[in-house]
Short mmCIF file of C-alpha atoms in Angstrom, two decimals:
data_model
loop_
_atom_site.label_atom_id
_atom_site.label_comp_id
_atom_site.label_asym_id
_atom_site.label_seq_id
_atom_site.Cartn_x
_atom_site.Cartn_y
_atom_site.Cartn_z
CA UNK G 1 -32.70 -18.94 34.16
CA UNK G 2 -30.18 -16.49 35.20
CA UNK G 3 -27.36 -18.70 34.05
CA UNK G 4 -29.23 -18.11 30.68
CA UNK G 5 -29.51 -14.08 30.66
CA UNK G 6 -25.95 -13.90 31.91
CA UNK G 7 -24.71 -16.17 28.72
CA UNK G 8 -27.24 -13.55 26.63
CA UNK G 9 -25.33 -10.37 27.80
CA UNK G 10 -21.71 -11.66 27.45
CA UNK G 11 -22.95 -12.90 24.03
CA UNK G 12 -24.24 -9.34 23.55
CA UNK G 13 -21.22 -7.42 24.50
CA UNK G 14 -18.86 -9.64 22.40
CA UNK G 15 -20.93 -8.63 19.54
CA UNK G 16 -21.15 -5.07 20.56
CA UNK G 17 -17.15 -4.76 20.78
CA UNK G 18 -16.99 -6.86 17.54
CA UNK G 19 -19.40 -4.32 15.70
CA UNK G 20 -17.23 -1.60 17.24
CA UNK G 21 -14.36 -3.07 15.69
CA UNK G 22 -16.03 -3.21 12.07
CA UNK G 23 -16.94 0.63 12.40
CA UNK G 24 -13.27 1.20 13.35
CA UNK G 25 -12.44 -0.63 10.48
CA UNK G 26 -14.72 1.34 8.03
CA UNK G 27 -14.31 5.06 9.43
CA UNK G 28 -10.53 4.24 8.68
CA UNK G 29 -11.45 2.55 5.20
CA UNK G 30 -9.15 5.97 3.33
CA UNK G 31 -6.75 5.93 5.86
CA UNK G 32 -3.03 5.34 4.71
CA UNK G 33 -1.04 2.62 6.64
CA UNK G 34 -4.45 1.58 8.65
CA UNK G 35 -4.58 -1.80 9.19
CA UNK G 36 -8.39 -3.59 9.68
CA UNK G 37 -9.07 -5.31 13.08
CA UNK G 38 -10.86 -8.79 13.16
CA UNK G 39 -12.31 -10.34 16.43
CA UNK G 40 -11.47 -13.66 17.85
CA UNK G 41 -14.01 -14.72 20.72
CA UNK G 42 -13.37 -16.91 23.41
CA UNK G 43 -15.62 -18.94 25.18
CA UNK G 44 -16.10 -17.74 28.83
CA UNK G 45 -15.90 -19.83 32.34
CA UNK G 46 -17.84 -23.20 32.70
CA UNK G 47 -19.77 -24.44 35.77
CA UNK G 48 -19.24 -27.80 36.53
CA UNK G 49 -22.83 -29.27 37.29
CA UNK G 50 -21.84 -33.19 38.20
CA UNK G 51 -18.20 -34.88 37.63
CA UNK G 52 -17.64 -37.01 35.18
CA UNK G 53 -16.60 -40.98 35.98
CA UNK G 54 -14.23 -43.67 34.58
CA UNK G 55 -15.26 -46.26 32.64
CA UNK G 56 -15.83 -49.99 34.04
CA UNK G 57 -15.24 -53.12 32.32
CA UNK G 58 -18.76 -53.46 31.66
CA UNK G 59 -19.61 -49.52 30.44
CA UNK G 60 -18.29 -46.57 29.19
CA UNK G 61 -17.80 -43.79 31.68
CA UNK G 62 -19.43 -40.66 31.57
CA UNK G 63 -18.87 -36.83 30.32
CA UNK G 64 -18.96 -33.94 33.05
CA UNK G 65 -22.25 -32.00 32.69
CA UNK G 66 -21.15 -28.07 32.37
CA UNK G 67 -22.51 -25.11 31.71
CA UNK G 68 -21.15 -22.17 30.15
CA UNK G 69 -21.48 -18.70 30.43
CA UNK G 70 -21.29 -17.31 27.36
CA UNK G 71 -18.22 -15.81 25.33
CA UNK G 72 -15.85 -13.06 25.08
CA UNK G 73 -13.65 -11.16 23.03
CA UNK G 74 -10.20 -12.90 23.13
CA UNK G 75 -8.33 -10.79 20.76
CA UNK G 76 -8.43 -8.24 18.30
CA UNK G 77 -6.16 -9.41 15.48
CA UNK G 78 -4.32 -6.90 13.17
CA UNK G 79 -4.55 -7.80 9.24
CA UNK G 80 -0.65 -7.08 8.77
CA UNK G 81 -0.53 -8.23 5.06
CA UNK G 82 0.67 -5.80 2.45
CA UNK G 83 -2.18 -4.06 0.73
CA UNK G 84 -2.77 -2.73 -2.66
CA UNK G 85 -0.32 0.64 -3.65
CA UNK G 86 -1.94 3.47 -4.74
CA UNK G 87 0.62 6.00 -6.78
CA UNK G 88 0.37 9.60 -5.13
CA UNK G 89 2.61 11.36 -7.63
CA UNK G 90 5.02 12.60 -5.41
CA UNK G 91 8.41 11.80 -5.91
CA UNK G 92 9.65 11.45 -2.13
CA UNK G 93 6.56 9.32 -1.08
CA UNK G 94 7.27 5.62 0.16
CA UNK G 95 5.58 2.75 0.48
CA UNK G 96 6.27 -1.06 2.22
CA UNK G 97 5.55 -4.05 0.54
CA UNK G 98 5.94 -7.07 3.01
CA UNK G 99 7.29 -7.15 6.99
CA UNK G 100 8.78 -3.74 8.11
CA UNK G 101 8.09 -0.24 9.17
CA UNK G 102 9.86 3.03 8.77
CA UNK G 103 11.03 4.48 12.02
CA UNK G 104 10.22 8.53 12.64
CA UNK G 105 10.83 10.42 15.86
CA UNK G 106 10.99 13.99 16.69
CA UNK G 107 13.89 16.54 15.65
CA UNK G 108 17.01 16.68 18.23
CA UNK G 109 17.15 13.05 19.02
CA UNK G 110 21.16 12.81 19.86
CA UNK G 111 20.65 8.85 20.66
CA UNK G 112 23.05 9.60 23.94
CA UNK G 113 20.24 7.90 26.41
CA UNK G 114 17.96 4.71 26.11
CA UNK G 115 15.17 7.36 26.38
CA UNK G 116 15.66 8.98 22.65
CA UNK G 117 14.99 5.59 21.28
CA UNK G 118 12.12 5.21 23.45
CA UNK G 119 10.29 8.47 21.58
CA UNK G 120 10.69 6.60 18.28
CA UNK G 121 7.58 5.46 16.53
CA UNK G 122 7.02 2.39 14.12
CA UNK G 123 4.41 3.84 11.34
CA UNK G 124 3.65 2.31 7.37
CA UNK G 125 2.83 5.87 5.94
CA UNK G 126 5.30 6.73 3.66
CA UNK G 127 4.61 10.58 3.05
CA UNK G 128 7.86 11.79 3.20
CA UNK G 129 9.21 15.59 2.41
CA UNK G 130 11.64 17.36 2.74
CA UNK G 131 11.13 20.74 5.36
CA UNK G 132 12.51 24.23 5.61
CA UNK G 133 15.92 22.45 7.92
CA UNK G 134 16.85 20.18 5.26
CA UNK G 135 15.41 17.01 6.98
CA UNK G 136 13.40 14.19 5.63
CA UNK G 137 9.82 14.77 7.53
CA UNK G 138 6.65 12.42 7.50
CA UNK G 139 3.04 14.29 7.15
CA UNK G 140 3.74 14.81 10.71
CA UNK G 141 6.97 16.77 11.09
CA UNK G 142 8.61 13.53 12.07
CA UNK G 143 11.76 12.79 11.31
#
């Protein structure tokens, strides 16, 4: 019986983080550049109740009895397809159609140590402008 309520609750919690997921995946539904999650379970450990035995020349052999606890979340998969293009009117915004990212960073980057292109970022969201220094900025003052 307890073997039972412990493959309940993993069951449970799978769910739960896959639900969690889904309102991720709506609250973001107007987001630009979001991309949806999806769950993958897993099944969890198994408990080996008797071996299984080889076969004899006069009958088949015989499966292991298990018993398995339940699942889990193995992954949370990204939807990276290309999505549909909405037109903004702006002439300077952008948008990526297949593989790729535009790569934005903060003002000052010299590229003189590993650790400027460690403060890069990889983002889809094209909304590009120009600001008061003459640079080409993302919404969030990124060059």
């Amino acid at each position: 019986m307890t073997g039972a309520m412990y493959a309940a609750i993993a069951g449970l919690q799978a769910h739960m983080q896959k639900l969690n997921v889904i309102g991720n995946n709506v609250a973001n539904v107007n987001t630009y550049g979001y991309k949806a999650g999806s769950t993958v379970f897993a099944e969890s450990m198994y408990s080996t109740v008797s071996a299984g035995s080889n076969s004899s020349p006069t009958s088949g052999g015989t499966n292991p009895a298990q018993i398995g606890y339940g699942c889990s979340v193995s992954t949370i998969d990204l939807d990276m397809s290309s999505q549909s293009l909405d037109s903004t009117g702006r002439g300077m915004d952008c948008a990526i159609q297949g593989d790729g990212f535009f790569l934005v960073g903060p003002k000052g980057l010299t590229f003189d140590s590993p650790d400027d292109f460690k403060s890069l970022t990889l983002s889809r969201v094209g909304d590009f402008k120009f600001d008061a220094d003459g640079y080409l900025v993302d919404g969030g003052g990124n060059v």
